[in-house]
Amino acid sequence: MTDGTRQPPEAVPESAAKPAGEIRARWAWVEAEVWTERMLTALEQGVNGGKWHSLIDKVYALANLRRAFAQVKANHGGAGVDHVTVEEFERNLEANLEKLARALADQSYRPQAVRRSWIAKLGSKERRPLGIPTVRDRVAQAALRAVLEPIFERDFAAQSYGFRPKRGCKDALRRVDTLLKQGYAWVVDADLKSYLDAASYCPLIHESWLKSVAC
């Protein structure tokens, strides 16, 4: 929902960078294994030409991959098409992460197929399709997200709440409540039926993405 005016992103001020501790505090949710104070300063002040370069080495850094695996493990997800569970992947964790790092570094990495599963829709007899990547691919996705998310978050609109760090439905409801108290009287609730089933889908990890990150 929006009140009809474009508001600047709230996440980061446009002012010059403050001391490192203040910058880290403003970006406390980012992965410290990836985002150094120097990178956060560049994030706030802007980079030359508006383009980041040579980020792929941050993606395949072992510290980032270890953190990414910890996130995957915490989600308690199932195995993908290769039938490798999180527990099995963890048994040879360092070797698996090193192999993944090499594949990402030399651009030989290719995601495997996604296992299709069906889950019940809440309050309906219909079922919702769910795609389950392999554990390896989920680690790669989490590692890539750790690098790219702060860059995109820098420019997202203030009135956007879905699937963003430190934001959720309750924040959107608080904003609606504020607007109602300010005198706004209209609320538009729209839902596109089965949108994700019909829309063209581009996987998070894609060869063209990796090339763009590596340039």
Tab-separated table of C-alpha atoms in Angstrom:
chain	number	residue	atom	x	y	z
A	1	MET	CA	0.000	0.000	0.000
A	2	THR	CA	1.098	3.566	-0.654
A	3	ASP	CA	-0.319	6.964	0.225
A	4	GLY	CA	0.237	8.193	-3.321
A	5	THR	CA	3.626	9.800	-2.825
A	6	ARG	CA	7.036	8.372	-3.550
A	7	GLN	CA	9.116	8.243	-0.412
A	8	PRO	CA	12.895	7.748	-0.312
A	9	PRO	CA	14.187	4.480	1.157
A	10	GLU	CA	14.378	4.592	4.927
A	11	ALA	CA	17.150	2.036	5.285
A	12	VAL	CA	20.174	4.252	4.652
A	13	PRO	CA	20.602	8.032	4.845
A	14	GLU	CA	22.263	9.846	1.961
A	15	SER	CA	24.638	11.734	4.245
A	16	ALA	CA	28.349	11.062	4.359
A	17	ALA	CA	29.492	7.960	6.166
A	18	LYS	CA	29.756	8.132	9.947
A	19	PRO	CA	32.270	6.281	12.123
A	20	ALA	CA	32.550	2.578	11.433
A	21	GLY	CA	30.631	1.560	14.544
A	22	GLU	CA	27.638	3.668	13.531
A	23	ILE	CA	27.663	2.250	10.009
A	24	ARG	CA	27.765	-1.314	11.346
A	25	ALA	CA	24.892	-0.535	13.699
A	26	ARG	CA	22.732	0.721	10.828
A	27	TRP	CA	23.444	-2.451	8.888
A	28	ALA	CA	23.454	-4.864	11.805
A	29	TRP	CA	21.473	-7.464	9.851
A	30	VAL	CA	24.042	-7.929	7.064
A	31	GLU	CA	26.558	-10.782	7.141
A	32	ALA	CA	29.740	-9.549	8.776
A	33	GLU	CA	31.640	-12.326	6.970
A	34	VAL	CA	30.851	-10.523	3.701
A	35	TRP	CA	30.241	-6.860	4.440
A	36	THR	CA	33.263	-5.124	5.925
A	37	GLU	CA	33.122	-1.553	7.243
A	38	ARG	CA	34.817	-0.397	4.038
A	39	MET	CA	32.146	-2.061	1.896
A	40	LEU	CA	29.364	-0.642	4.066
A	41	THR	CA	30.854	2.821	3.681
A	42	ALA	CA	30.821	2.373	-0.091
A	43	LEU	CA	27.243	1.130	0.154
A	44	GLU	CA	26.152	4.304	1.927
A	45	GLN	CA	28.214	6.777	-0.089
A	46	GLY	CA	27.732	5.085	-3.442
A	47	VAL	CA	30.223	3.449	-5.795
A	48	ASN	CA	31.716	4.882	-8.974
A	49	GLY	CA	29.269	4.613	-11.843
A	50	GLY	CA	26.677	3.058	-9.571
A	51	LYS	CA	28.022	-0.429	-10.273
A	52	TRP	CA	29.672	-2.914	-7.964
A	53	HIS	CA	32.538	-4.977	-9.376
A	54	SER	CA	34.243	-8.259	-8.504
A	55	LEU	CA	31.688	-9.456	-5.969
A	56	ILE	CA	31.819	-13.112	-6.971
A	57	ASP	CA	34.818	-13.677	-4.688
A	58	LYS	CA	32.623	-12.611	-1.779
A	59	VAL	CA	30.024	-15.201	-2.803
A	60	TYR	CA	32.379	-18.182	-2.851
A	61	ALA	CA	34.428	-17.164	0.196
A	62	LEU	CA	34.409	-20.142	2.571
A	63	ALA	CA	33.350	-18.006	5.541
A	64	ASN	CA	30.287	-16.901	3.581
A	65	LEU	CA	29.507	-20.447	2.472
A	66	ARG	CA	29.776	-21.720	6.048
A	67	ARG	CA	27.354	-19.050	7.194
A	68	ALA	CA	25.050	-19.886	4.295
A	69	PHE	CA	25.034	-23.570	5.261
A	70	ALA	CA	24.161	-22.645	8.857
A	71	GLN	CA	21.113	-20.786	7.541
A	72	VAL	CA	20.102	-23.737	5.359
A	73	LYS	CA	20.490	-26.131	8.283
A	74	ALA	CA	18.381	-23.901	10.542
A	75	ASN	CA	15.487	-24.084	8.066
A	76	HIS	CA	15.223	-27.886	8.495
A	77	GLY	CA	14.426	-28.391	4.811
A	78	GLY	CA	14.304	-31.689	2.938
A	79	ALA	CA	16.539	-33.177	0.286
A	80	GLY	CA	16.412	-32.170	-3.360
A	81	VAL	CA	16.503	-34.297	-6.500
A	82	ASP	CA	19.898	-35.734	-5.514
A	83	HIS	CA	18.395	-37.112	-2.259
A	84	VAL	CA	21.248	-35.570	-0.237
A	85	THR	CA	19.923	-34.423	3.138
A	86	VAL	CA	21.299	-31.570	5.219
A	87	GLU	CA	22.773	-34.129	7.621
A	88	GLU	CA	24.531	-35.993	4.815
A	89	PHE	CA	25.903	-32.752	3.356
A	90	GLU	CA	27.206	-31.786	6.793
A	91	ARG	CA	29.126	-35.042	7.271
A	92	ASN	CA	31.708	-33.819	4.747
A	93	LEU	CA	30.925	-30.154	5.152
A	94	GLU	CA	34.339	-28.602	4.485
A	95	ALA	CA	34.976	-30.773	1.447
A	96	ASN	CA	31.509	-30.024	0.069
A	97	LEU	CA	31.899	-26.292	0.631
A	98	GLU	CA	35.358	-26.243	-0.920
A	99	LYS	CA	34.028	-28.095	-3.979
A	100	LEU	CA	31.153	-25.605	-4.254
A	101	ALA	CA	33.576	-22.679	-3.865
A	102	ARG	CA	35.749	-23.971	-6.702
A	103	ALA	CA	32.733	-24.424	-8.979
A	104	LEU	CA	31.527	-20.884	-8.270
A	105	ALA	CA	35.021	-19.476	-8.736
A	106	ASP	CA	35.690	-21.090	-12.118
A	107	GLN	CA	32.072	-20.603	-13.300
A	108	SER	CA	31.518	-24.333	-13.762
A	109	TYR	CA	28.698	-24.258	-11.213
A	110	ARG	CA	25.298	-25.311	-12.564
A	111	PRO	CA	22.201	-25.631	-10.393
A	112	GLN	CA	20.462	-28.979	-10.374
A	113	ALA	CA	16.785	-29.504	-11.081
A	114	VAL	CA	14.286	-28.457	-8.425
A	115	ARG	CA	12.201	-31.162	-6.766
A	116	ARG	CA	8.481	-30.424	-6.957
A	117	SER	CA	6.411	-31.050	-3.868
A	118	TRP	CA	2.820	-30.148	-3.038
A	119	ILE	CA	1.650	-28.650	0.248
A	120	ALA	CA	-1.844	-27.877	1.474
A	121	LYS	CA	-3.186	-24.347	1.093
A	122	LEU	CA	-4.381	-22.922	4.389
A	123	GLY	CA	-8.187	-22.802	4.476
A	124	SER	CA	-8.546	-24.503	1.101
A	125	LYS	CA	-8.741	-27.979	-0.415
A	126	GLU	CA	-6.251	-26.905	-3.083
A	127	ARG	CA	-2.551	-27.625	-2.867
A	128	ARG	CA	0.325	-25.256	-3.495
A	129	PRO	CA	3.395	-26.300	-5.525
A	130	LEU	CA	6.680	-26.056	-3.682
A	131	GLY	CA	10.101	-26.220	-5.309
A	132	ILE	CA	12.886	-27.781	-3.249
A	133	PRO	CA	16.436	-27.171	-4.534
A	134	THR	CA	19.277	-29.424	-3.475
A	135	VAL	CA	21.120	-28.591	-0.268
A	136	ARG	CA	24.161	-27.518	-2.299
A	137	ASP	CA	22.057	-25.136	-4.371
A	138	ARG	CA	20.357	-23.726	-1.288
A	139	VAL	CA	23.790	-22.971	0.174
A	140	ALA	CA	24.791	-21.208	-3.042
A	141	GLN	CA	21.553	-19.213	-3.018
A	142	ALA	CA	22.027	-18.144	0.595
A	143	ALA	CA	25.624	-17.113	-0.110
A	144	LEU	CA	24.579	-15.056	-3.120
A	145	ARG	CA	21.773	-13.446	-1.170
A	146	ALA	CA	24.205	-12.376	1.574
A	147	VAL	CA	26.165	-10.436	-1.044
A	148	LEU	CA	23.359	-8.983	-3.154
A	149	GLU	CA	20.595	-8.254	-0.645
A	150	PRO	CA	22.148	-5.145	0.967
A	151	ILE	CA	22.783	-3.624	-2.484
A	152	PHE	CA	19.147	-4.014	-3.507
A	153	GLU	CA	17.889	-3.101	-0.041
A	154	ARG	CA	19.649	0.246	-0.388
A	155	ASP	CA	17.222	1.291	-3.135
A	156	PHE	CA	13.952	-0.408	-2.172
A	157	ALA	CA	10.963	1.835	-1.534
A	158	ALA	CA	10.099	2.681	2.055
A	159	GLN	CA	6.538	1.380	1.617
A	160	SER	CA	7.689	-2.078	0.526
A	161	TYR	CA	7.488	-4.687	3.287
A	162	GLY	CA	7.417	-8.163	1.736
A	163	PHE	CA	10.414	-10.502	2.084
A	164	ARG	CA	12.744	-7.796	3.369
A	165	PRO	CA	15.069	-7.991	6.393
A	166	LYS	CA	13.654	-6.669	9.645
A	167	ARG	CA	10.257	-6.034	7.997
A	168	GLY	CA	7.023	-7.965	7.913
A	169	CYS	CA	3.228	-7.898	7.895
A	170	LYS	CA	2.995	-6.161	11.259
A	171	ASP	CA	5.127	-3.277	9.978
A	172	ALA	CA	2.784	-2.882	7.013
A	173	LEU	CA	-0.222	-2.900	9.348
A	174	ARG	CA	1.376	-0.226	11.524
A	175	ARG	CA	1.863	1.911	8.407
A	176	VAL	CA	-1.779	1.390	7.425
A	177	ASP	CA	-2.857	2.397	10.915
A	178	THR	CA	-0.746	5.562	10.701
A	179	LEU	CA	-2.258	6.505	7.326
A	180	LEU	CA	-5.789	5.902	8.581
A	181	LYS	CA	-5.129	8.186	11.532
A	182	GLN	CA	-3.830	10.801	9.081
A	183	GLY	CA	-7.189	10.787	7.299
A	184	TYR	CA	-6.679	8.394	4.408
A	185	ALA	CA	-9.898	6.468	3.871
A	186	TRP	CA	-9.230	3.968	1.057
A	187	VAL	CA	-7.498	0.613	1.294
A	188	VAL	CA	-6.993	-1.521	-1.829
A	189	ASP	CA	-6.450	-5.255	-1.309
A	190	ALA	CA	-5.462	-7.093	-4.496
A	191	ASP	CA	-4.505	-10.710	-5.044
A	192	LEU	CA	-3.540	-12.279	-8.380
A	193	LYS	CA	-4.735	-15.885	-8.330
A	194	SER	CA	-1.948	-18.423	-8.877
A	195	TYR	CA	0.382	-15.656	-10.048
A	196	LEU	CA	3.586	-17.512	-9.268
A	197	ASP	CA	2.264	-20.598	-11.049
A	198	ALA	CA	1.762	-18.682	-14.301
A	199	ALA	CA	4.491	-16.026	-14.261
A	200	SER	CA	7.804	-16.560	-15.983
A	201	TYR	CA	10.252	-17.648	-13.316
A	202	CYS	CA	13.948	-16.981	-13.227
A	203	PRO	CA	15.900	-19.049	-10.652
A	204	LEU	CA	17.883	-17.087	-8.086
A	205	ILE	CA	21.077	-18.764	-9.204
A	206	HIS	CA	21.545	-18.423	-12.951
A	207	GLU	CA	24.627	-18.404	-15.154
A	208	SER	CA	23.938	-14.842	-16.348
A	209	TRP	CA	23.666	-13.675	-12.720
A	210	LEU	CA	27.013	-15.174	-11.873
A	211	LYS	CA	28.631	-13.520	-14.890
A	212	SER	CA	27.164	-10.130	-13.958
A	213	VAL	CA	28.426	-10.482	-10.400
A	214	ALA	CA	31.848	-11.488	-11.667
A	215	CYS	CA	32.296	-8.610	-14.112
